[in-house]
Coordinates of C-alpha atoms and ligand atoms in Angstrom, one line a residue:
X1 CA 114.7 120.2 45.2
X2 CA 118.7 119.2 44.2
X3 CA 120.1 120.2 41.7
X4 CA 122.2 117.9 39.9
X5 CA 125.3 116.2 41.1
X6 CA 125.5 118.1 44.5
X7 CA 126.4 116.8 47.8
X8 CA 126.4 118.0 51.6
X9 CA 129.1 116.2 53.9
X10 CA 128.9 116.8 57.5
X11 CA 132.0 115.1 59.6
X12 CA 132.3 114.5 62.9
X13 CA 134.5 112.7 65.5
X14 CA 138.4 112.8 65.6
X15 CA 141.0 113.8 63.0
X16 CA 141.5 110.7 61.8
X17 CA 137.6 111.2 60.3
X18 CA 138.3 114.6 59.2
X19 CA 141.1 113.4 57.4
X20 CA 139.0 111.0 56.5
X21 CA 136.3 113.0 54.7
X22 CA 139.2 114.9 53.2
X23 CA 139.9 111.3 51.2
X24 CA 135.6 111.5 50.2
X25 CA 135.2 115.2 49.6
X26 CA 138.4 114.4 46.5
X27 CA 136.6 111.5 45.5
X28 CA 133.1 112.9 45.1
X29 CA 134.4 115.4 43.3
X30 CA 136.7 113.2 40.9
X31 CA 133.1 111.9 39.8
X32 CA 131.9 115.2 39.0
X33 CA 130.0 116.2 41.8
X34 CA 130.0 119.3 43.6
X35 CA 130.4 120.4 47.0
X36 CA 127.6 122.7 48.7
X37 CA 127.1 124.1 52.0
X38 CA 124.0 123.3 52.8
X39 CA 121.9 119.5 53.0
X40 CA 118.3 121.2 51.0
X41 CA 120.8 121.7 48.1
X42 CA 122.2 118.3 47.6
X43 CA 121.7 115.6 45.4
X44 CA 123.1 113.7 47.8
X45 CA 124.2 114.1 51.9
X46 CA 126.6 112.4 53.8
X47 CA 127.6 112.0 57.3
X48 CA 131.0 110.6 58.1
X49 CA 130.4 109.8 61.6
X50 CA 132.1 108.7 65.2
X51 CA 130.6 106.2 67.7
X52 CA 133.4 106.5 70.3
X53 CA 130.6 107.7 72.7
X54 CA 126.8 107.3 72.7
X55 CA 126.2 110.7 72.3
X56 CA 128.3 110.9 68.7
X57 CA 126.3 108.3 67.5
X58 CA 123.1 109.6 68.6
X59 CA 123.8 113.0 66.5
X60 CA 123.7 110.9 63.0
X61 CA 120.6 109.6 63.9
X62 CA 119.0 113.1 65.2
X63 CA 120.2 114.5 61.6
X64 CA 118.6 111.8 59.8
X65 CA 115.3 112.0 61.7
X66 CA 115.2 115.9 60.7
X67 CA 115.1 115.1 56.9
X68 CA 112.8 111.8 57.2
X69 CA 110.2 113.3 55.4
X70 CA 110.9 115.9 52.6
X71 CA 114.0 113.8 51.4
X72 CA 112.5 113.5 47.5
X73 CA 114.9 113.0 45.3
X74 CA 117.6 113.5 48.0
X75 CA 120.2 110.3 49.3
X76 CA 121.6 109.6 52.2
X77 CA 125.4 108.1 53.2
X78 CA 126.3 107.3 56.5
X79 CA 130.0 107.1 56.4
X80 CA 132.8 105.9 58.9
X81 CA 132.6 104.4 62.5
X82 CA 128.6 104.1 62.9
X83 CA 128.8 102.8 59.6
X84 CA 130.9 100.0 60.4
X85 CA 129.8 99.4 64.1
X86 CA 125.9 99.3 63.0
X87 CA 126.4 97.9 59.3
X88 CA 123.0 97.3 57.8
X89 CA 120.8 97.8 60.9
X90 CA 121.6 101.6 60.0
X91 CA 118.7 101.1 56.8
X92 CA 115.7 100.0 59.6
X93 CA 116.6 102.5 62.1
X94 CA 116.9 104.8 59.5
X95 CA 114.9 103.3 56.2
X96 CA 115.4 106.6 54.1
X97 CA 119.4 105.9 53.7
X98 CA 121.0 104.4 51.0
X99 CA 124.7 103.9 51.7
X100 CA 126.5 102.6 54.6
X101 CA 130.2 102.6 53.9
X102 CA 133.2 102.1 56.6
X103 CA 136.1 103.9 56.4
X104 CA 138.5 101.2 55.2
X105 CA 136.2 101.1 51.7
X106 CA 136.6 104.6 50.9
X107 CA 138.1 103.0 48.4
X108 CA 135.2 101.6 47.0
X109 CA 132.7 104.4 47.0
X110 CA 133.4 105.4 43.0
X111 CA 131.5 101.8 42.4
X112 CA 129.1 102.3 45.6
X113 CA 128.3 105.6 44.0
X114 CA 127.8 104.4 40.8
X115 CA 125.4 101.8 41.9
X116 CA 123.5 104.2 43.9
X117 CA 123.3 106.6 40.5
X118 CA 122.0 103.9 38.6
X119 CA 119.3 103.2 40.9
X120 CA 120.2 100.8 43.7
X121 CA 118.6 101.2 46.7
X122 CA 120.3 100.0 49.3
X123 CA 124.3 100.3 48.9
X124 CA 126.9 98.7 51.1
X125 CA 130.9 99.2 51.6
X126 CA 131.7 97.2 54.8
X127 CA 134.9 94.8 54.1
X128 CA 137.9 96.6 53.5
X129 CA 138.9 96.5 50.0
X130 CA 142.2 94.4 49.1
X131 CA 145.5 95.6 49.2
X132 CA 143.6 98.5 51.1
X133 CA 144.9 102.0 50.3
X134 CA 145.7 104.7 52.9
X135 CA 145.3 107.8 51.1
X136 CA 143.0 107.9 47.8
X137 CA 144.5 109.6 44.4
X138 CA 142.0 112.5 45.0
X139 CA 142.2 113.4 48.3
X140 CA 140.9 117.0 48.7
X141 CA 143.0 118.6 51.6
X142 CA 140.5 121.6 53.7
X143 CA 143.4 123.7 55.0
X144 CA 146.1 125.0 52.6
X145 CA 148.5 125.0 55.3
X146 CA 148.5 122.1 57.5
X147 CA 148.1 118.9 55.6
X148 CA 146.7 115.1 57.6
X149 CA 149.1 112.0 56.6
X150 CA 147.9 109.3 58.2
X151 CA 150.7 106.3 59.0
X152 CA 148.7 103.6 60.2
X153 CA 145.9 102.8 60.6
X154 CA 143.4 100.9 63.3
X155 CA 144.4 99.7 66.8
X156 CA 145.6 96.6 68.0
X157 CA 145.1 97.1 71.6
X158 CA 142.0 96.0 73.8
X159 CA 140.8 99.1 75.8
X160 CA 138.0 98.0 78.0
X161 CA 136.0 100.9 77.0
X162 CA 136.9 101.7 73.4
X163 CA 134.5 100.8 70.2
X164 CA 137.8 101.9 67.9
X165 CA 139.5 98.4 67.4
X166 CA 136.0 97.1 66.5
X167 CA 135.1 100.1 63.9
X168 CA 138.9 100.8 62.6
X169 CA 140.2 97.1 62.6
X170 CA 143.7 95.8 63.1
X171 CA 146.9 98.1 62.8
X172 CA 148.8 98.1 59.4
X173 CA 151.6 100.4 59.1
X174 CA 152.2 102.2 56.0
X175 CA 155.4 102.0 54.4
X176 CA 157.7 105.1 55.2
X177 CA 158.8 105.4 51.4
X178 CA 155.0 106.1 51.0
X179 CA 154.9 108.3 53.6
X180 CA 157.9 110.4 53.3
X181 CA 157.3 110.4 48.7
X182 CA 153.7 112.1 50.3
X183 CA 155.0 114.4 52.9
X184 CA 157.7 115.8 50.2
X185 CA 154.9 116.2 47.8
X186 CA 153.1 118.4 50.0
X187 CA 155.7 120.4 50.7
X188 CA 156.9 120.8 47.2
X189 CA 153.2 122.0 47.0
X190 CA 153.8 124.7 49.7
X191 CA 152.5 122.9 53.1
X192 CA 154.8 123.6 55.7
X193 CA 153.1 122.3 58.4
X194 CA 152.0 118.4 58.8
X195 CA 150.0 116.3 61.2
X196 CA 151.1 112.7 61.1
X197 CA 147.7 110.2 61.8
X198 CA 147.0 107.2 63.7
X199 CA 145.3 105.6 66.7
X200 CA 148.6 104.4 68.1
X201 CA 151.3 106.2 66.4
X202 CA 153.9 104.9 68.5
X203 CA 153.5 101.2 67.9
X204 CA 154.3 102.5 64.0
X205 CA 156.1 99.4 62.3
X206 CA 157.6 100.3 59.2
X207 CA 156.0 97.0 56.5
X208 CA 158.7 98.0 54.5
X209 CA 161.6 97.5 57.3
X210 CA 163.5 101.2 56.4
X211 CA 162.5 102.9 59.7
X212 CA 162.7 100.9 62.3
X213 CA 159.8 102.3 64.6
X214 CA 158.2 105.8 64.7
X215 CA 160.9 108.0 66.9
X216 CA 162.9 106.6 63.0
X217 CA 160.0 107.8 61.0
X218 CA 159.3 111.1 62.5
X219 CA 163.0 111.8 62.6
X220 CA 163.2 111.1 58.3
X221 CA 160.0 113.3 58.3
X222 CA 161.6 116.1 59.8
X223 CA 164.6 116.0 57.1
X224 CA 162.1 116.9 54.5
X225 CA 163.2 120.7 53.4
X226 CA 160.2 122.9 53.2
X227 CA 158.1 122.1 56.5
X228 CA 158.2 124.4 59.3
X229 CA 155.9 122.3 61.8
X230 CA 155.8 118.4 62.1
X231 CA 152.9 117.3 64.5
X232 CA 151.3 113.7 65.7
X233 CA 149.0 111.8 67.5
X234 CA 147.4 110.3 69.3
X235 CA 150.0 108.5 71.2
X236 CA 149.7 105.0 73.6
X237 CA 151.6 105.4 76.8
X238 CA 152.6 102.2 76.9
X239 CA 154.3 102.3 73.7
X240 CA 155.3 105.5 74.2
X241 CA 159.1 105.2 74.1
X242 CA 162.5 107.7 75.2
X243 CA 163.6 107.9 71.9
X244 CA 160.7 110.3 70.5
X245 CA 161.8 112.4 73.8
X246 CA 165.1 112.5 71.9
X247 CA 164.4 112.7 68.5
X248 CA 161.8 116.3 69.5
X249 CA 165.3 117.5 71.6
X250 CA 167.2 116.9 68.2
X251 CA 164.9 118.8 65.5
X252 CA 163.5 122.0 66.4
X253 CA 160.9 121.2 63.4
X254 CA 158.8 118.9 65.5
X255 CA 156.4 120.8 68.0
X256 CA 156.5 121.2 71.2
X257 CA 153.3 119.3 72.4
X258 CA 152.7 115.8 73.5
X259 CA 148.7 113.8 73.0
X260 CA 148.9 111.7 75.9
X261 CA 146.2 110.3 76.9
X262 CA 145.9 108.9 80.4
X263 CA 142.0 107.9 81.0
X264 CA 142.6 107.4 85.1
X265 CA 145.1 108.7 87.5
X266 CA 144.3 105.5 89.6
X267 CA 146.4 102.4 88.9
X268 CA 143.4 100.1 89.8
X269 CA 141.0 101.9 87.1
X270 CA 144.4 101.5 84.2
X271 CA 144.5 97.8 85.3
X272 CA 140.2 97.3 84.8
X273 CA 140.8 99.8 81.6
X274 CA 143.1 97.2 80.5
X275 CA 145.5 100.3 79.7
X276 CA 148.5 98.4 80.4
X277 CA 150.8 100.8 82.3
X278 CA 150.3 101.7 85.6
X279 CA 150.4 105.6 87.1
X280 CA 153.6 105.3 87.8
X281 CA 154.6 104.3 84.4
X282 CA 152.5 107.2 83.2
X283 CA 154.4 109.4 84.8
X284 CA 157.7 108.3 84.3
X285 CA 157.0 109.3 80.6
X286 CA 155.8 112.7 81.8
X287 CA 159.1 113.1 83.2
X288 CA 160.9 112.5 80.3
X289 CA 158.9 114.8 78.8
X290 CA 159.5 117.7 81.1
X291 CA 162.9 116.6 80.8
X292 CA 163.3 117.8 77.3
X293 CA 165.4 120.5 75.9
X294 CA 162.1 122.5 74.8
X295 CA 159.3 123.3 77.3
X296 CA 156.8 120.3 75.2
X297 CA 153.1 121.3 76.0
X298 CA 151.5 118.2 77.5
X299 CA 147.6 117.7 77.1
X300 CA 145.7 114.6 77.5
X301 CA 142.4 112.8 78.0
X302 CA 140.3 111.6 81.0
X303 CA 137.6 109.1 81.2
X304 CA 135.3 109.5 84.9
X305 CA 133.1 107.2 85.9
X306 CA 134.1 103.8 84.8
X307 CA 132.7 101.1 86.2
X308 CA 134.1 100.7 89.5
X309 CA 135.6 104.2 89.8
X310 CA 136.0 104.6 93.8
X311 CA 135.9 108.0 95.1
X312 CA 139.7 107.4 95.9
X313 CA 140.5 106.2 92.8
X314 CA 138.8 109.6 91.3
X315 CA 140.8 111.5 93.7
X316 CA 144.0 109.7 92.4
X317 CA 143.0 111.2 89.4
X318 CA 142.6 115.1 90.3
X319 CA 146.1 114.6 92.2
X320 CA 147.5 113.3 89.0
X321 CA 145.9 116.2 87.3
X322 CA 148.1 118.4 90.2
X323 CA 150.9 116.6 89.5
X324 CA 151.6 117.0 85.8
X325 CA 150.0 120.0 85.5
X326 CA 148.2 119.5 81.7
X327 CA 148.1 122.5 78.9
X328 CA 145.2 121.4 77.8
X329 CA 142.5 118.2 79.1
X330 CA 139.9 116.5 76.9
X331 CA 137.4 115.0 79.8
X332 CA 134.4 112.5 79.2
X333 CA 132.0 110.7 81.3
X334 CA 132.2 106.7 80.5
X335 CA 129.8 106.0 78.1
X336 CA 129.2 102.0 77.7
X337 CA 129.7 100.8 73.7
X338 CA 129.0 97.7 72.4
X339 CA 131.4 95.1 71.4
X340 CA 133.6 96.2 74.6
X341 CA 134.5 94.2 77.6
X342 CA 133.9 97.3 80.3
X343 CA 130.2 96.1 79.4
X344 CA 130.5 93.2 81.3
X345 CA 132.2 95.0 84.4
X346 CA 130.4 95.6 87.7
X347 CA 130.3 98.4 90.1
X348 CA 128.4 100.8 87.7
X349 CA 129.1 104.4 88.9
X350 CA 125.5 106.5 88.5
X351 CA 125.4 109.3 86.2
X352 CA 124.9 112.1 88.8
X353 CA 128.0 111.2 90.3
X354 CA 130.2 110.9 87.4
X355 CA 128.6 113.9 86.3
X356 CA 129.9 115.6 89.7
X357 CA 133.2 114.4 89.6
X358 CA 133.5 115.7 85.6
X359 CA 132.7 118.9 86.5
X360 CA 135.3 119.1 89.6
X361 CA 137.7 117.6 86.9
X362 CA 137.2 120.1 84.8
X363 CA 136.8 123.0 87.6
X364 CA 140.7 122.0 88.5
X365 CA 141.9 122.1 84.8
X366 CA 140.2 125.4 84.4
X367 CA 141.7 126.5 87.2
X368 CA 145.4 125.0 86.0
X369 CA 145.1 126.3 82.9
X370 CA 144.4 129.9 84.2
X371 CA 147.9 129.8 85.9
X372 CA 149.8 128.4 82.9
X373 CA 148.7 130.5 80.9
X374 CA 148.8 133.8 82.7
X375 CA 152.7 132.5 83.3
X376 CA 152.7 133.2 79.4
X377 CA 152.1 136.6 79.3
X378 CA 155.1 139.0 78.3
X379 CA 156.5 135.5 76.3
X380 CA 157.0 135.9 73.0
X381 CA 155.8 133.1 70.3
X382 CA 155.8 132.5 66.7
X383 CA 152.3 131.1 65.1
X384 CA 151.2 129.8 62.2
X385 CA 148.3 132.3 61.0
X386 CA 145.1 129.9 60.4
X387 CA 142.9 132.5 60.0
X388 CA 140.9 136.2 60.5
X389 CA 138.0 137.2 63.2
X390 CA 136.7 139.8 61.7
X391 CA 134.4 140.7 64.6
X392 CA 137.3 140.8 67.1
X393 CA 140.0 142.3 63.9
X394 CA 142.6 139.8 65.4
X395 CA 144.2 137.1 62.9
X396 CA 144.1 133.5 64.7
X397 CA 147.2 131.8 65.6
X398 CA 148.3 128.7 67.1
X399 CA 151.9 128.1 68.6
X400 CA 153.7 125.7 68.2
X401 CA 152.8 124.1 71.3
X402 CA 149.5 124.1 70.0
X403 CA 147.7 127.2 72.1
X404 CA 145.3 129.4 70.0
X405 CA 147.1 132.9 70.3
X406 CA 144.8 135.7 68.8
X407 CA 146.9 138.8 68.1
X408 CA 146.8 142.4 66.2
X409 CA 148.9 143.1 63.3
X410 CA 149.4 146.2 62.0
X411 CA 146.8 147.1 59.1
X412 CA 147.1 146.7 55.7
X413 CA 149.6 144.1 56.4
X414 CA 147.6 141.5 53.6
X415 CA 146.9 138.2 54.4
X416 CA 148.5 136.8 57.0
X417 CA 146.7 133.4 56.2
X418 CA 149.6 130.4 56.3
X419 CA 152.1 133.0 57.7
X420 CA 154.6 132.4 60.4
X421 CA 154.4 135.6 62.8
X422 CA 156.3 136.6 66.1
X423 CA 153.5 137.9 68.7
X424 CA 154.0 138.6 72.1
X425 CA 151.2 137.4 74.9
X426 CA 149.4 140.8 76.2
X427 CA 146.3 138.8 77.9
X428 CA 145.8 135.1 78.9
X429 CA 142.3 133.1 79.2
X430 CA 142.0 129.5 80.2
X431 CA 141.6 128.4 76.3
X432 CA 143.5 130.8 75.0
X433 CA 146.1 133.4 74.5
X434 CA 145.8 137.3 73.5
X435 CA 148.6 139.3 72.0
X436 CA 150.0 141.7 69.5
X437 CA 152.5 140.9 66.3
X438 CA 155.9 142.3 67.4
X439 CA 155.8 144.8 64.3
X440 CA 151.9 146.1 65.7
X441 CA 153.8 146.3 69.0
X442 CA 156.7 148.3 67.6
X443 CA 154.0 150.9 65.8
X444 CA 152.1 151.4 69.1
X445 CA 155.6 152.4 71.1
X446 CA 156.8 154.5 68.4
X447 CA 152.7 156.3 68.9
X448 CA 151.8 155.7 65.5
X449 CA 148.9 153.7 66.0
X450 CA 146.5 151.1 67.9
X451 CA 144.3 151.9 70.8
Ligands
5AD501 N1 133.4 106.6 77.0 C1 133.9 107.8 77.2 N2 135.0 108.3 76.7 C2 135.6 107.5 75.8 N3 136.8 107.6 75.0 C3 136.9 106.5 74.3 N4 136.0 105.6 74.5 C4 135.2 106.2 75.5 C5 134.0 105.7 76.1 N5 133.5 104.5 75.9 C6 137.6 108.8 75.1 C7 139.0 108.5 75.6 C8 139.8 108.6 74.3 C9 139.0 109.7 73.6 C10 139.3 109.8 72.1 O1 137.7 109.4 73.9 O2 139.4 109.4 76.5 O3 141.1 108.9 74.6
SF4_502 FE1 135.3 108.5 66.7 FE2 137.2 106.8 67.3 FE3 136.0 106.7 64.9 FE4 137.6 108.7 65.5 S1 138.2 106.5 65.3 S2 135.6 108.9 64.6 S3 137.2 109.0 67.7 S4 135.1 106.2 67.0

């Protein structure tokens, strides 16, 4: 049975959520409950879920089927993008839950919560509350290191295939002197890395009128003193302008990696996506890109399989793939959402067949990602230390252009946790990178140590 004021919160989905749960977790905890680790021990469990494809949503639903019965004394929250996409039908799929609460009421859930403490059955946060507030007074950040700001919010384009406009809403900027007051705070707390968050960061619009667009904002972000790593995304194509090229050439602070997500190397696919740039324009941008002072790592995502995917069209796609040569590829098979227009689309490719042409998608990026990354090794790289393997005794690093890099440091070095390290690549996989700090690498030439 739960004890107390105790609660479970399982997140899934994009950073945006986890960001997202970050807000909840400081919330819950502002009204005295605590955090546990595992769902038998809470008073109360909450899933903070995606519904960008069927499979996401299905999970929430497999998780609440496993505690159907048993759940005495135990409530339920579903949180985030099934919450707002499913609203209310959520309580007669699943009759056992007791609050449904999208993520622009987050807001709200001190009163949801208090309702449900006092008894109410059925709770509901599903309009956004007024004057709508992008980052609560509590939020409890997971990582000491690497802090989540989002800068706006929702989406205001029309994807054929994408459930986000209908679960996130409309965009709204937030105001840069918000933005930049939060970023200094965090680093006046000792953050020196930050992710900037949105669905479209490039079409940022500063309400207040200071910066004029984003390439403004993330070059006033990368003044503040303190911060050793600025990162963002995702980022639109379309809106995806020369400036931010620019702006990453002129501080070295920003990293040296590029979202960019391109769903179709076929022009005809963008044009029934309703992506609104063409492959061409796609990869003028990438050119810009690889025209940068840096070497900026470029990863991306791929949708096969849409409705009326030809094989040409997919082969458009694996030449594109050739072409830009990715660091790193996020790949899906289309998965049909409601309240999208793809659903009205003919020319439905079968499942077995997008199924073949994902795996030869990803087969080639293995197979890209194999060379890039063997070109590393010998390369030297500074990470930011995120963490131990203590199995494997090598700390976890990620470089700046956003590649895990696992390394050796000499022992007894402390906790390397949050530190900036030089390590050079010894051994390269296709998802990630192997090496040694340069100090472990200076005791093993000298003979004094390592195997
Ligand atoms: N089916 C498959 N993949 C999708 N994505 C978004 N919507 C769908 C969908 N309906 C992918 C896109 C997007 C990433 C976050 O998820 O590639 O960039
Ligand atoms: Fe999933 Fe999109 Fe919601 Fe993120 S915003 S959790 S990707 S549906």
């Amino acid at each position: 049975m739960p004890h107390g004021k105790t609660f479970y919160l399982e997140t899934f989905g994009c950073q945006m959520n986890v960001h997202d749960s970050e807000k909840v977790v400081g919330t819950l905890t502002s009204l005295g409950y605590s955090r546990v680790d595992r769902p038998e021990e809470a008073s109360l469990v909450l899933y903070n879920t995606c519904s960008v494809r069927d499979k996401a949503e299905q999970k929430v639903y497999q998780r609440l089927q496993q505690f159907k019965r048993g759940a005495r004394g135990r409530r339920f929250a579903v949180l985030g993008c099934v919450a707002q996409q499913q609203g209310r039908r959520i309580f007669e799929k699943a009759p056992h839950v007791a609050l449904v609460c999208g993520s622009a009421s987050y807001s709200q859930l001190p009163v949801l919560v208090s309702r449900l403490e006092s008894g109410d059955q059925r709770v509901t946060g599903l309009e956004p509350a007024n004057g709508e507030a992008f980052e609560t007074s509590f939020t409890r950040r997971d990582n000491p290191h690497r802090a989540y700001v989002t800068i706006i919010e929702g989406c205001d384009k029309s994807c054929a295939y994408c459930i986000v406009p209908f679960t996130r809403g409309k965009e709204r900027s937030r105001a840069s002197g918000s933005i930049l007051e939060e970023v200094r705070s965090l680093a006046g707390s000792g953050y020196t890395e930050v992710q900037l968050l949105g669905q479209n960061v490039n079409s940022y619009r500063d309400p207040s009128g200071e910066c004029a667009d984003f390439a403004a904002l993330l070059a006033s972000v990368a003044l503040i003193s303190g911060l050793r790593r600025v990162r963002f995304a995702t980022s639109h194509p379309r809106d995806f302008s020369r400036s931010i090229v620019d702006v990453i050439d002129a501080h070295p602070v920003l990293c040296d990696h590029v979202h960019l997500p391109v769903q179709s190397g076929s022009t005809a696919v963008l044009e029934r996506m309703r992506r609104l740039y063409t492959r061409d324009d796609y990869l003028r941008r990438i050119e810009w890109l690889k025209g940068a002072r840096r070497s900026i790592a470029l990863t991306s995502d791929v949708i096969v399989g849409f409705p009326g995917e030809t094989e040409k069209d997919f082969e458009q796609t694996l030449s594109l793939l050739e072409e830009v040569r990715f660091d790193s590829l996020f790949s899906f098979k289309y998965s049909p959402r409601p309240n999208t227009s793809a659903l009205e689309l003919d020319g439905r490719v079968p499942q077995e067949e997008a199924g073949r042409r994902l795996t030869l998608l990803q087969e080639k990026q293995r197979a890209i990602q194999i060379q890039r990354n063997s070109g590393l090794v010998g390369t030297l790289h500074e990470v930011m230390v995120e963490g131990f393997n203590r199995p494997t005794g090598q700390w976890i690093g990620r470089t700046s252009q956003n590649r895990v890099l696992n390394f050796l440091a000499p022992p007894g070095s402390g906790s390397l946790a949050g530190r900036y390290v030089e390590v050079r690549v010894t051994r390269a996989g296709p998802n990630s990178l192997a090496g040694e700090s340069v100090e472990q690498a200076r005791i093993c030439s000298n003979g004094l140590g390592g195997s």
